[in-house]
Amino acid sequence: MDRVYVNLGGAWSKTTIHTLIDAFPEGQIALFDHDQLIGIVLSMRVDYAKFSNPHTYDDLIGQKKSSETIQKVMQSMV
């Protein structure tokens, strides 16, 4: 994630990822090769009354927000 999302601050913290898992477990996917984690897919629920189409990632979390702010935004969408 650090290489792919450089402009978004790199990888999310473990706390942020756990917040996603707690808020929307059926929307998260982990890929394993035997016992080795090789990839993840993370998603979040979006209140379309607040964020109608089209929207950007920055619209959802705000540009360059801290992981603490991202967690608060995600929790407000649940």
PDB file of C-alpha atoms in Angstrom:
ATOM      1  CA  MET A   1       0.000   0.000   0.000  1.00  0.00           C
ATOM      2  CA  ASP A   2       2.882   2.370   0.663  1.00  0.00           C
ATOM      3  CA  ARG A   3       4.014   2.152  -2.982  1.00  0.00           C
ATOM      4  CA  VAL A   4       0.539   2.315  -4.508  1.00  0.00           C
ATOM      5  CA  TYR A   5      -1.023   5.045  -2.369  1.00  0.00           C
ATOM      6  CA  VAL A   6       1.895   7.421  -1.884  1.00  0.00           C
ATOM      7  CA  ASN A   7      -0.288  10.473  -2.591  1.00  0.00           C
ATOM      8  CA  LEU A   8      -2.741   9.325   0.130  1.00  0.00           C
ATOM      9  CA  GLY A   9      -0.128   8.872   2.828  1.00  0.00           C
ATOM     10  CA  GLY A  10       0.689   5.219   2.195  1.00  0.00           C
ATOM     11  CA  ALA A  11      -0.685   2.266   4.104  1.00  0.00           C
ATOM     12  CA  TRP A  12      -3.453   2.666   6.620  1.00  0.00           C
ATOM     13  CA  SER A  13      -2.611   1.882  10.212  1.00  0.00           C
ATOM     14  CA  LYS A  14      -3.623  -1.422  11.827  1.00  0.00           C
ATOM     15  CA  THR A  15      -6.151   0.560  13.882  1.00  0.00           C
ATOM     16  CA  THR A  16      -7.795   1.952  10.741  1.00  0.00           C
ATOM     17  CA  ILE A  17      -7.945  -1.493   9.124  1.00  0.00           C
ATOM     18  CA  HIS A  18      -9.464  -2.974  12.288  1.00  0.00           C
ATOM     19  CA  THR A  19     -12.035  -0.148  12.286  1.00  0.00           C
ATOM     20  CA  LEU A  20     -13.064  -1.164   8.745  1.00  0.00           C
ATOM     21  CA  ILE A  21     -13.285  -4.820   9.761  1.00  0.00           C
ATOM     22  CA  ASP A  22     -15.402  -3.982  12.819  1.00  0.00           C
ATOM     23  CA  ALA A  23     -17.714  -1.608  10.914  1.00  0.00           C
ATOM     24  CA  PHE A  24     -18.216  -3.719   7.762  1.00  0.00           C
ATOM     25  CA  PRO A  25     -16.686  -7.217   8.092  1.00  0.00           C
ATOM     26  CA  GLU A  26     -18.451  -8.633   5.042  1.00  0.00           C
ATOM     27  CA  GLY A  27     -16.834  -5.916   2.891  1.00  0.00           C
ATOM     28  CA  GLN A  28     -13.215  -6.881   3.652  1.00  0.00           C
ATOM     29  CA  ILE A  29     -11.273  -9.670   1.945  1.00  0.00           C
ATOM     30  CA  ALA A  30      -7.919 -11.212   2.914  1.00  0.00           C
ATOM     31  CA  LEU A  31      -5.943 -13.328   0.428  1.00  0.00           C
ATOM     32  CA  PHE A  32      -3.662 -16.051   1.746  1.00  0.00           C
ATOM     33  CA  ASP A  33      -1.134 -18.356   0.103  1.00  0.00           C
ATOM     34  CA  HIS A  34      -1.025 -21.189   2.628  1.00  0.00           C
ATOM     35  CA  ASP A  35      -0.440 -19.262   5.889  1.00  0.00           C
ATOM     36  CA  GLN A  36       1.084 -16.142   4.264  1.00  0.00           C
ATOM     37  CA  LEU A  37      -1.095 -13.029   3.857  1.00  0.00           C
ATOM     38  CA  ILE A  38      -0.505 -11.866   0.281  1.00  0.00           C
ATOM     39  CA  GLY A  39      -3.188  -9.236  -0.228  1.00  0.00           C
ATOM     40  CA  ILE A  40      -6.251  -7.482   1.095  1.00  0.00           C
ATOM     41  CA  VAL A  41      -9.281  -5.713  -0.320  1.00  0.00           C
ATOM     42  CA  LEU A  42     -10.746  -3.010   1.911  1.00  0.00           C
ATOM     43  CA  SER A  43     -14.087  -1.319   1.415  1.00  0.00           C
ATOM     44  CA  MET A  44     -16.361   0.985   3.360  1.00  0.00           C
ATOM     45  CA  ARG A  45     -20.052   1.713   3.430  1.00  0.00           C
ATOM     46  CA  VAL A  46     -20.998   5.091   2.041  1.00  0.00           C
ATOM     47  CA  ASP A  47     -24.088   7.102   2.898  1.00  0.00           C
ATOM     48  CA  TYR A  48     -25.175   8.225  -0.568  1.00  0.00           C
ATOM     49  CA  ALA A  49     -27.365  10.927   0.963  1.00  0.00           C
ATOM     50  CA  LYS A  50     -24.071  12.578   1.942  1.00  0.00           C
ATOM     51  CA  PHE A  51     -21.869  11.375  -0.944  1.00  0.00           C
ATOM     52  CA  SER A  52     -23.871  10.959  -4.128  1.00  0.00           C
ATOM     53  CA  ASN A  53     -22.327   9.892  -7.432  1.00  0.00           C
ATOM     54  CA  PRO A  54     -19.878  10.924  -8.654  1.00  0.00           C
ATOM     55  CA  HIS A  55     -17.530  11.258  -5.711  1.00  0.00           C
ATOM     56  CA  THR A  56     -13.828  10.837  -5.123  1.00  0.00           C
ATOM     57  CA  TYR A  57     -11.863   9.202  -2.337  1.00  0.00           C
ATOM     58  CA  ASP A  58     -10.952  12.681  -1.110  1.00  0.00           C
ATOM     59  CA  ASP A  59     -14.667  13.551  -0.906  1.00  0.00           C
ATOM     60  CA  LEU A  60     -15.147  10.607   1.463  1.00  0.00           C
ATOM     61  CA  ILE A  61     -12.220  11.178   3.801  1.00  0.00           C
ATOM     62  CA  GLY A  62     -10.806  14.577   2.883  1.00  0.00           C
ATOM     63  CA  GLN A  63      -7.378  15.067   1.390  1.00  0.00           C
ATOM     64  CA  LYS A  64      -4.387  14.075   3.541  1.00  0.00           C
ATOM     65  CA  LYS A  65      -6.393  13.368   6.683  1.00  0.00           C
ATOM     66  CA  SER A  66      -4.771  11.610   9.604  1.00  0.00           C
ATOM     67  CA  SER A  67      -5.671   7.994  10.313  1.00  0.00           C
ATOM     68  CA  GLU A  68      -7.546   9.207  13.417  1.00  0.00           C
ATOM     69  CA  THR A  69      -9.701  11.495  11.258  1.00  0.00           C
ATOM     70  CA  ILE A  70     -10.266   8.702   8.732  1.00  0.00           C
ATOM     71  CA  GLN A  71     -11.519   6.466  11.540  1.00  0.00           C
ATOM     72  CA  LYS A  72     -13.951   9.151  12.729  1.00  0.00           C
ATOM     73  CA  VAL A  73     -15.286   9.621   9.189  1.00  0.00           C
ATOM     74  CA  MET A  74     -15.718   5.866   8.701  1.00  0.00           C
ATOM     75  CA  GLN A  75     -17.512   5.542  12.041  1.00  0.00           C
ATOM     76  CA  SER A  76     -19.885   8.370  11.087  1.00  0.00           C
ATOM     77  CA  MET A  77     -20.842   6.455   7.917  1.00  0.00           C
ATOM     78  CA  VAL A  78     -21.921   3.299   9.761  1.00  0.00           C
TER      79      VAL A  78
END
